[in-house]
PDB file of C-alpha atoms in Angstrom:
ATOM      1  CA  MET A   1      -5.104  56.220 -33.696  1.00 73.00           C
ATOM      2  CA  ARG A   2      -3.442  59.985 -34.452  1.00 89.00           C
ATOM      3  CA  PHE A   3      -3.241  60.008 -30.521  1.00 93.00           C
ATOM      4  CA  GLN A   4      -1.459  56.620 -30.400  1.00 94.00           C
ATOM      5  CA  LEU A   5       0.957  58.033 -33.678  1.00 94.00           C
ATOM      6  CA  PHE A   6       1.624  61.110 -31.723  1.00 96.00           C
ATOM      7  CA  ALA A   7       2.166  59.600 -28.715  1.00 96.00           C
ATOM      8  CA  ALA A   8       4.823  57.871 -30.043  1.00 96.00           C
ATOM      9  CA  ARG A   9       6.381  60.396 -31.943  1.00 97.00           C
ATOM     10  CA  LEU A  10       6.622  62.471 -28.858  1.00 97.00           C
ATOM     11  CA  ALA A  11       8.000  59.418 -27.214  1.00 97.00           C
ATOM     12  CA  PHE A  12      10.662  59.115 -29.634  1.00 97.00           C
ATOM     13  CA  ALA A  13      11.521  63.056 -30.331  1.00 98.00           C
ATOM     14  CA  GLY A  14      11.721  63.417 -25.807  1.00 97.00           C
ATOM     15  CA  PHE A  15      14.247  60.985 -25.793  1.00 98.00           C
ATOM     16  CA  LEU A  16      16.082  61.741 -28.888  1.00 98.00           C
ATOM     17  CA  LEU A  17      16.270  65.401 -27.612  1.00 98.00           C
ATOM     18  CA  ALA A  18      17.123  64.154 -23.993  1.00 98.00           C
ATOM     19  CA  ALA A  19      19.982  61.681 -25.305  1.00 97.00           C
ATOM     20  CA  LEU A  20      20.929  64.258 -27.020  1.00 97.00           C
ATOM     21  CA  THR A  21      21.064  67.041 -24.321  1.00 97.00           C
ATOM     22  CA  ALA A  22      22.953  64.757 -22.274  1.00 97.00           C
ATOM     23  CA  ILE A  23      25.592  63.794 -24.169  1.00 96.00           C
ATOM     24  CA  ALA A  24      26.444  67.090 -24.737  1.00 96.00           C
ATOM     25  CA  ALA A  25      26.216  68.122 -21.143  1.00 95.00           C
ATOM     26  CA  VAL A  26      28.833  65.206 -20.314  1.00 94.00           C
ATOM     27  CA  ALA A  27      30.981  65.251 -23.597  1.00 95.00           C
ATOM     28  CA  GLY A  28      31.441  69.303 -23.215  1.00 95.00           C
ATOM     29  CA  THR A  29      32.822  68.611 -19.663  1.00 92.00           C
ATOM     30  CA  ARG A  30      34.797  65.879 -20.175  1.00 90.00           C
ATOM     31  CA  LEU A  31      36.518  67.777 -23.201  1.00 90.00           C
ATOM     32  CA  GLY A  32      36.948  71.113 -20.346  1.00 87.00           C
ATOM     33  CA  TYR A  33      34.618  73.526 -22.646  1.00 90.00           C
ATOM     34  CA  TRP A  34      32.646  74.160 -19.155  1.00 88.00           C
ATOM     35  CA  THR A  35      32.698  73.233 -15.246  1.00 85.00           C
ATOM     36  CA  TYR A  36      31.262  70.124 -13.812  1.00 83.00           C
ATOM     37  CA  ASP A  37      28.243  72.740 -12.280  1.00 84.00           C
ATOM     38  CA  LEU A  38      27.255  73.465 -15.831  1.00 90.00           C
ATOM     39  CA  GLY A  39      27.570  70.234 -16.939  1.00 91.00           C
ATOM     40  CA  TYR A  40      25.288  69.061 -14.140  1.00 87.00           C
ATOM     41  CA  ARG A  41      22.708  71.721 -14.570  1.00 91.00           C
ATOM     42  CA  LEU A  42      22.247  71.158 -18.495  1.00 93.00           C
ATOM     43  CA  MET A  43      21.348  67.424 -16.996  1.00 95.00           C
ATOM     44  CA  ILE A  44      18.248  69.423 -15.869  1.00 96.00           C
ATOM     45  CA  PRO A  45      16.522  69.895 -18.997  1.00 97.00           C
ATOM     46  CA  ALA A  46      18.017  66.382 -20.586  1.00 97.00           C
ATOM     47  CA  THR A  47      16.370  64.862 -17.011  1.00 97.00           C
ATOM     48  CA  VAL A  48      12.488  66.913 -18.077  1.00 98.00           C
ATOM     49  CA  LEU A  49      12.971  65.515 -21.737  1.00 98.00           C
ATOM     50  CA  GLY A  50      13.232  62.207 -20.423  1.00 98.00           C
ATOM     51  CA  PHE A  51      10.483  62.487 -18.447  1.00 98.00           C
ATOM     52  CA  ILE A  52       8.331  63.646 -21.380  1.00 98.00           C
ATOM     53  CA  GLY A  53       9.626  60.556 -23.547  1.00 98.00           C
ATOM     54  CA  VAL A  54       8.990  58.087 -20.731  1.00 98.00           C
ATOM     55  CA  ALA A  55       5.301  59.766 -20.297  1.00 98.00           C
ATOM     56  CA  ALA A  56       4.741  59.904 -23.973  1.00 97.00           C
ATOM     57  CA  GLY A  57       5.699  56.564 -23.999  1.00 97.00           C
ATOM     58  CA  LEU A  58       3.702  55.591 -21.329  1.00 97.00           C
ATOM     59  CA  ALA A  59       0.596  56.703 -22.752  1.00 97.00           C
ATOM     60  CA  TRP A  60       1.218  55.208 -25.873  1.00 96.00           C
ATOM     61  CA  ILE A  61       1.563  51.597 -24.977  1.00 95.00           C
ATOM     62  CA  VAL A  62      -1.615  52.324 -22.773  1.00 96.00           C
ATOM     63  CA  THR A  63      -3.489  53.028 -25.941  1.00 95.00           C
ATOM     64  CA  ALA A  64      -1.548  50.411 -27.964  1.00 94.00           C
ATOM     65  CA  LEU A  65      -2.950  48.011 -25.947  1.00 93.00           C
ATOM     66  CA  ARG A  66      -6.626  49.319 -24.963  1.00 93.00           C
ATOM     67  CA  ARG A  67      -7.110  49.240 -28.847  1.00 92.00           C
ATOM     68  CA  ASN A  68      -4.641  46.195 -29.538  1.00 91.00           C
ATOM     69  CA  ILE A  69      -2.990  48.034 -32.204  1.00 92.00           C
ATOM     70  CA  SER A  70       0.660  48.550 -32.562  1.00 90.00           C
ATOM     71  CA  THR A  71       0.673  51.711 -34.767  1.00 92.00           C
ATOM     72  CA  GLY A  72       3.922  53.751 -33.391  1.00 92.00           C
ATOM     73  CA  PHE A  73       5.573  50.739 -32.637  1.00 95.00           C
ATOM     74  CA  ARG A  74       9.034  51.389 -33.202  1.00 96.00           C
ATOM     75  CA  LEU A  75       8.788  54.891 -32.166  1.00 96.00           C
ATOM     76  CA  GLY A  76       7.030  54.210 -29.125  1.00 96.00           C
ATOM     77  CA  ILE A  77       9.224  51.339 -27.713  1.00 97.00           C
ATOM     78  CA  ILE A  78      12.444  52.875 -28.493  1.00 97.00           C
ATOM     79  CA  GLY A  79      11.298  56.334 -27.051  1.00 97.00           C
ATOM     80  CA  LEU A  80      10.143  54.513 -23.695  1.00 97.00           C
ATOM     81  CA  ILE A  81      13.006  52.663 -22.984  1.00 98.00           C
ATOM     82  CA  GLY A  82      15.270  55.303 -24.598  1.00 98.00           C
ATOM     83  CA  SER A  83      14.132  57.517 -22.544  1.00 98.00           C
ATOM     84  CA  LEU A  84      14.195  55.210 -19.266  1.00 98.00           C
ATOM     85  CA  LEU A  85      17.804  54.569 -19.615  1.00 97.00           C
ATOM     86  CA  VAL A  86      18.520  58.362 -20.192  1.00 97.00           C
ATOM     87  CA  ILE A  87      16.880  59.627 -17.023  1.00 97.00           C
ATOM     88  CA  PHE A  88      18.290  56.292 -14.579  1.00 97.00           C
ATOM     89  CA  PRO A  89      21.633  57.925 -13.891  1.00 94.00           C
ATOM     90  CA  PRO A  90      20.412  61.457 -13.059  1.00 94.00           C
ATOM     91  CA  VAL A  91      17.150  60.203 -10.751  1.00 95.00           C
ATOM     92  CA  GLN A  92      19.173  58.105  -9.534  1.00 95.00           C
ATOM     93  CA  GLU A  93      22.143  60.574  -8.223  1.00 93.00           C
ATOM     94  CA  PHE A  94      19.292  62.778  -7.594  1.00 93.00           C
ATOM     95  CA  CYS A  95      17.841  60.073  -4.672  1.00 94.00           C
ATOM     96  CA  ARG A  96      21.276  59.625  -3.173  1.00 93.00           C
ATOM     97  CA  LEU A  97      21.554  63.472  -2.987  1.00 90.00           C
ATOM     98  CA  HIS A  98      18.722  63.355  -1.150  1.00 91.00           C
ATOM     99  CA  THR A  99      19.128  60.696   1.413  1.00 94.00           C
ATOM    100  CA  LEU A 100      22.417  60.918   1.879  1.00 95.00           C
ATOM    101  CA  PRO A 101      24.140  63.656   3.898  1.00 95.00           C
ATOM    102  CA  PRO A 102      26.110  66.406   2.060  1.00 96.00           C
ATOM    103  CA  LEU A 103      29.562  65.185   2.763  1.00 96.00           C
ATOM    104  CA  HIS A 104      32.764  65.320   0.374  1.00 96.00           C
ATOM    105  CA  ASP A 105      35.591  63.772   2.545  1.00 97.00           C
ATOM    106  CA  ILE A 106      35.439  60.690   3.657  1.00 96.00           C
ATOM    107  CA  THR A 107      38.390  58.923   6.490  1.00 95.00           C
ATOM    108  CA  THR A 108      38.516  55.731   8.408  1.00 93.00           C
ATOM    109  CA  ASP A 109      40.795  57.764  10.511  1.00 93.00           C
ATOM    110  CA  PRO A 110      38.602  61.371  11.091  1.00 92.00           C
ATOM    111  CA  GLU A 111      41.174  62.257  14.190  1.00 91.00           C
ATOM    112  CA  HIS A 112      44.106  62.267  12.594  1.00 92.00           C
ATOM    113  CA  PRO A 113      43.344  61.390   8.667  1.00 94.00           C
ATOM    114  CA  PRO A 114      45.820  60.573   5.947  1.00 95.00           C
ATOM    115  CA  ALA A 115      47.443  64.252   4.699  1.00 96.00           C
ATOM    116  CA  PHE A 116      47.803  64.891   0.923  1.00 97.00           C
ATOM    117  CA  VAL A 117      51.359  65.888  -0.489  1.00 96.00           C
ATOM    118  CA  ALA A 118      52.416  64.761  -3.548  1.00 96.00           C
ATOM    119  CA  LEU A 119      48.703  65.821  -4.910  1.00 97.00           C
ATOM    120  CA  LEU A 120      48.467  69.295  -3.799  1.00 96.00           C
ATOM    121  CA  PRO A 121      50.104  70.689  -7.177  1.00 96.00           C
ATOM    122  CA  LEU A 122      47.138  68.940  -9.021  1.00 95.00           C
ATOM    123  CA  ARG A 123      44.599  70.334  -6.782  1.00 95.00           C
ATOM    124  CA  LYS A 124      44.933  74.302  -7.515  1.00 93.00           C
ATOM    125  CA  GLY A 125      41.906  75.915  -8.394  1.00 89.00           C
ATOM    126  CA  ALA A 126      39.916  72.778  -6.461  1.00 92.00           C
ATOM    127  CA  SER A 127      36.912  73.990  -4.433  1.00 91.00           C
ATOM    128  CA  ASN A 128      37.461  71.937  -1.611  1.00 94.00           C
ATOM    129  CA  SER A 129      40.194  72.715   0.741  1.00 95.00           C
ATOM    130  CA  THR A 130      42.641  69.481   1.638  1.00 95.00           C
ATOM    131  CA  ALA A 131      41.894  70.682   5.486  1.00 95.00           C
ATOM    132  CA  TYR A 132      39.811  68.369   7.319  1.00 95.00           C
ATOM    133  CA  ASP A 133      37.488  69.641  10.243  1.00 92.00           C
ATOM    134  CA  GLY A 134      35.631  66.858  11.470  1.00 93.00           C
ATOM    135  CA  ASN A 135      34.039  69.146  13.610  1.00 94.00           C
ATOM    136  CA  ALA A 136      32.463  71.255  11.301  1.00 95.00           C
ATOM    137  CA  ARG A 137      28.825  71.674  11.418  1.00 96.00           C
ATOM    138  CA  ILE A 138      26.778  70.288   8.626  1.00 95.00           C
ATOM    139  CA  THR A 139      22.124  69.935   8.267  1.00 95.00           C
ATOM    140  CA  PHE A 140      20.728  67.005   7.239  1.00 94.00           C
ATOM    141  CA  GLY A 141      17.358  65.918   6.908  1.00 87.00           C
ATOM    142  CA  GLY A 142      16.260  68.764   9.365  1.00 90.00           C
ATOM    143  CA  ARG A 143      18.854  68.187  12.350  1.00 92.00           C
ATOM    144  CA  THR A 144      22.746  69.735  12.421  1.00 95.00           C
ATOM    145  CA  GLN A 145      25.636  67.559  13.348  1.00 95.00           C
ATOM    146  CA  THR A 146      29.049  67.414  13.102  1.00 96.00           C
ATOM    147  CA  ILE A 147      30.839  65.735   9.527  1.00 95.00           C
ATOM    148  CA  VAL A 148      32.172  63.005  12.130  1.00 94.00           C
ATOM    149  CA  TYR A 149      28.764  61.927  13.617  1.00 94.00           C
ATOM    150  CA  MET A 150      27.270  62.219   9.884  1.00 95.00           C
ATOM    151  CA  GLN A 151      29.798  59.580   8.684  1.00 94.00           C
ATOM    152  CA  HIS A 152      29.087  57.359  11.586  1.00 93.00           C
ATOM    153  CA  LYS A 153      25.730  57.187  11.254  1.00 93.00           C
ATOM    154  CA  TYR A 154      25.615  56.658   7.569  1.00 94.00           C
ATOM    155  CA  TYR A 155      28.607  54.690   6.960  1.00 93.00           C
ATOM    156  CA  PRO A 156      29.352  53.029   9.785  1.00 89.00           C
ATOM    157  CA  ASP A 157      31.227  50.046   8.384  1.00 84.00           C
ATOM    158  CA  ILE A 158      34.191  52.383   7.213  1.00 86.00           C
ATOM    159  CA  ASN A 159      34.706  54.152  10.476  1.00 72.00           C
ATOM    160  CA  HIS A 160      37.706  52.092  11.183  1.00 66.00           C
ATOM    161  CA  PRO A 161      41.225  51.207   9.740  1.00 65.00           C
ATOM    162  CA  MET A 162      42.113  47.857   8.212  1.00 62.00           C
ATOM    163  CA  VAL A 163      44.482  46.486  10.898  1.00 58.00           C
ATOM    164  CA  GLY A 164      46.104  42.457  10.929  1.00 56.00           C
ATOM    165  CA  ILE A 165      49.406  41.251  10.895  1.00 47.00           C
ATOM    166  CA  ARG A 166      51.154  39.668   8.427  1.00 45.00           C
ATOM    167  CA  PRO A 167      53.887  37.487  10.423  1.00 41.00           C
ATOM    168  CA  ASN A 168      55.222  36.415   7.030  1.00 40.00           C
ATOM    169  CA  THR A 169      58.787  37.587   7.466  1.00 38.00           C
ATOM    170  CA  ALA A 170      60.030  36.367   4.215  1.00 35.00           C
ATOM    171  CA  LYS A 171      58.519  39.509   2.195  1.00 45.00           C
ATOM    172  CA  GLY A 172      59.824  42.057   4.569  1.00 52.00           C
ATOM    173  CA  THR A 173      58.068  43.223   8.482  1.00 63.00           C
ATOM    174  CA  PRO A 174      54.526  43.487   8.597  1.00 77.00           C
ATOM    175  CA  VAL A 175      54.543  47.408   7.712  1.00 87.00           C
ATOM    176  CA  ALA A 176      56.398  46.486   4.577  1.00 87.00           C
ATOM    177  CA  GLN A 177      53.959  43.904   3.507  1.00 86.00           C
ATOM    178  CA  TYR A 178      50.913  45.822   3.857  1.00 88.00           C
ATOM    179  CA  PHE A 179      52.147  48.823   1.932  1.00 93.00           C
ATOM    180  CA  TRP A 180      52.768  46.563  -0.949  1.00 92.00           C
ATOM    181  CA  HIS A 181      49.961  44.620  -0.489  1.00 92.00           C
ATOM    182  CA  ALA A 182      47.886  48.374  -0.476  1.00 93.00           C
ATOM    183  CA  PHE A 183      49.565  49.132  -3.403  1.00 96.00           C
ATOM    184  CA  GLU A 184      48.886  46.012  -5.348  1.00 94.00           C
ATOM    185  CA  SER A 185      45.163  46.528  -4.597  1.00 94.00           C
ATOM    186  CA  ALA A 186      45.149  50.616  -5.550  1.00 96.00           C
ATOM    187  CA  LYS A 187      46.409  49.358  -9.043  1.00 96.00           C
ATOM    188  CA  LYS A 188      43.517  46.720  -8.997  1.00 95.00           C
ATOM    189  CA  MET A 189      41.326  49.522  -8.656  1.00 96.00           C
ATOM    190  CA  GLY A 190      41.883  51.144 -11.649  1.00 95.00           C
ATOM    191  CA  TRP A 191      42.987  54.753 -10.044  1.00 97.00           C
ATOM    192  CA  THR A 192      46.000  56.838 -11.477  1.00 97.00           C
ATOM    193  CA  ILE A 193      48.553  55.834  -9.004  1.00 97.00           C
ATOM    194  CA  ILE A 194      50.910  59.945  -8.593  1.00 98.00           C
ATOM    195  CA  ALA A 195      53.007  58.470  -6.171  1.00 97.00           C
ATOM    196  CA  PHE A 196      53.874  56.126  -3.821  1.00 97.00           C
ATOM    197  CA  ASP A 197      57.018  55.439  -0.986  1.00 95.00           C
ATOM    198  CA  ALA A 198      57.423  52.521   0.471  1.00 92.00           C
ATOM    199  CA  LYS A 199      59.563  54.935   2.943  1.00 92.00           C
ATOM    200  CA  SER A 200      57.165  57.316   4.065  1.00 93.00           C
ATOM    201  CA  LEU A 201      54.065  54.656   3.836  1.00 95.00           C
ATOM    202  CA  ARG A 202      52.092  56.368   1.842  1.00 96.00           C
ATOM    203  CA  ILE A 203      50.066  55.699  -1.432  1.00 98.00           C
ATOM    204  CA  GLU A 204      48.284  58.760  -3.706  1.00 98.00           C
ATOM    205  CA  ALA A 205      46.375  58.521  -6.245  1.00 98.00           C
ATOM    206  CA  THR A 206      43.221  59.806  -7.850  1.00 98.00           C
ATOM    207  CA  ASP A 207      40.354  58.482  -9.742  1.00 97.00           C
ATOM    208  CA  ARG A 208      37.298  60.087 -11.885  1.00 94.00           C
ATOM    209  CA  SER A 209      33.489  59.427 -11.854  1.00 92.00           C
ATOM    210  CA  PHE A 210      32.396  57.709 -15.229  1.00 88.00           C
ATOM    211  CA  TRP A 211      30.199  60.233 -16.677  1.00 88.00           C
ATOM    212  CA  PHE A 212      31.500  63.636 -16.233  1.00 91.00           C
ATOM    213  CA  GLY A 213      34.888  62.825 -14.988  1.00 89.00           C
ATOM    214  CA  ARG A 214      34.652  64.180 -11.591  1.00 91.00           C
ATOM    215  CA  ALA A 215      37.907  64.229  -9.921  1.00 94.00           C
ATOM    216  CA  TYR A 216      38.559  62.355  -6.544  1.00 97.00           C
ATOM    217  CA  ASP A 217      41.732  62.409  -4.695  1.00 98.00           C
ATOM    218  CA  ILE A 218      42.876  59.214  -2.451  1.00 98.00           C
ATOM    219  CA  VAL A 219      45.419  58.788   0.026  1.00 98.00           C
ATOM    220  CA  ILE A 220      46.489  55.582   1.743  1.00 97.00           C
ATOM    221  CA  ARG A 221      48.725  55.971   5.025  1.00 95.00           C
ATOM    222  CA  ILE A 222      50.584  52.715   6.648  1.00 93.00           C
ATOM    223  CA  LYS A 223      51.615  52.546   9.794  1.00 90.00           C
ATOM    224  CA  PRO A 224      52.650  50.043  12.679  1.00 87.00           C
ATOM    225  CA  ALA A 225      49.856  48.894  15.206  1.00 81.00           C
ATOM    226  CA  GLY A 226      51.541  47.415  18.215  1.00 74.00           C
ATOM    227  CA  ILE A 227      54.424  45.346  18.084  1.00 73.00           C
ATOM    228  CA  LEU A 228      53.855  43.009  15.346  1.00 70.00           C
ATOM    229  CA  GLY A 229      50.610  44.804  13.501  1.00 78.00           C
ATOM    230  CA  ALA A 230      50.510  47.051  10.770  1.00 86.00           C
ATOM    231  CA  ARG A 231      47.208  49.853  10.104  1.00 89.00           C
ATOM    232  CA  LEU A 232      45.992  50.991   6.902  1.00 92.00           C
ATOM    233  CA  ASP A 233      44.237  54.271   6.746  1.00 93.00           C
ATOM    234  CA  ILE A 234      42.095  55.785   3.372  1.00 95.00           C
ATOM    235  CA  ARG A 235      40.789  58.830   2.686  1.00 97.00           C
ATOM    236  CA  SER A 236      38.806  59.998  -0.491  1.00 98.00           C
ATOM    237  CA  GLU A 237      37.496  63.903  -1.422  1.00 98.00           C
ATOM    238  CA  SER A 238      36.378  64.978  -4.108  1.00 96.00           C
ATOM    239  CA  ARG A 239      37.910  68.429  -5.449  1.00 94.00           C
ATOM    240  CA  ASP A 240      34.784  70.354  -5.696  1.00 90.00           C
ATOM    241  CA  GLY A 241      31.251  70.007  -4.956  1.00 88.00           C
ATOM    242  CA  VAL A 242      29.991  69.873  -1.366  1.00 89.00           C
ATOM    243  CA  ALA A 243      28.083  66.995  -1.809  1.00 92.00           C
ATOM    244  CA  ASP A 244      29.210  63.790  -3.008  1.00 94.00           C
ATOM    245  CA  ALA A 245      26.335  61.058  -2.878  1.00 93.00           C
ATOM    246  CA  GLY A 246      28.055  58.783  -1.349  1.00 95.00           C
ATOM    247  CA  ALA A 247      30.395  58.787  -4.145  1.00 95.00           C
ATOM    248  CA  ASN A 248      33.477  58.477  -1.697  1.00 97.00           C
ATOM    249  CA  ALA A 249      32.395  56.308   0.930  1.00 95.00           C
ATOM    250  CA  ARG A 250      31.838  53.740  -1.788  1.00 95.00           C
ATOM    251  CA  ARG A 251      35.081  54.078  -3.080  1.00 96.00           C
ATOM    252  CA  VAL A 252      36.595  53.657   0.556  1.00 95.00           C
ATOM    253  CA  LYS A 253      34.163  50.485   0.880  1.00 94.00           C
ATOM    254  CA  ASN A 254      35.454  49.058  -2.115  1.00 94.00           C
ATOM    255  CA  TYR A 255      39.055  49.439  -1.316  1.00 94.00           C
ATOM    256  CA  LEU A 256      38.412  47.973   2.102  1.00 91.00           C
ATOM    257  CA  THR A 257      37.068  45.231   0.198  1.00 90.00           C
ATOM    258  CA  ALA A 258      39.585  44.800  -2.712  1.00 90.00           C
ATOM    259  CA  PHE A 259      42.063  44.726   0.226  1.00 88.00           C
ATOM    260  CA  GLY A 260      40.716  42.248   1.774  1.00 81.00           C
ATOM    261  CA  PRO A 261      40.896  40.556   5.600  1.00 64.00           C
ATOM    262  CA  PRO A 262      44.660  40.836   7.078  1.00 52.00           C
TER     263      PRO A 262
END
């Protein structure tokens, strides 16, 4: 009986401390009290406390079922479920970091990636350069390969531009139609549009992660393709951090899906 109540209390305490630590890590980063790296490191003790809550919660539920006694029911259930909710995001991020290559710059055109222009002033102090070097070599899974190779291997569905023909000349040339369709698609993504220019056929925007507000910069480029066609290329880069856990690739893929078929 005493162990069952102790396990329930420990589960609840683990959940409460984990939640408070996680909230402090996220809020402090969002409010600018410390850097993203520090906020991310603060999630380590939060995750450890969450695992303690999960372990204690499981010990409580096993004991309760074995004895058929509901002592500590509320504390045990809240502690177990709450701890699982707290540890899910960091565990998911950890799995992505260890199953995906350490990339932070994804583009549909590795040979001639769209360049950032209007976003350059906002990127002052960023640890990642806007210079794209697809031939730079990185090590992942015991193998050393170029960035372009890693992108092609792990994200094969975004290694091509969006190319098509939009012959409805009532709305302008195919290139102009592609540009404004790209612009509307970017707005639907919920990104913050920083600049757009129908003459240079460039759209630049920013996006932030849900939890820590990590900054990602996006540039979309439209150019003619053939006689009547148009081509869209997109690039998404993290301002800071070596690895993005697949965030930029998901952003590019989601945008291409939102843009739709030509």
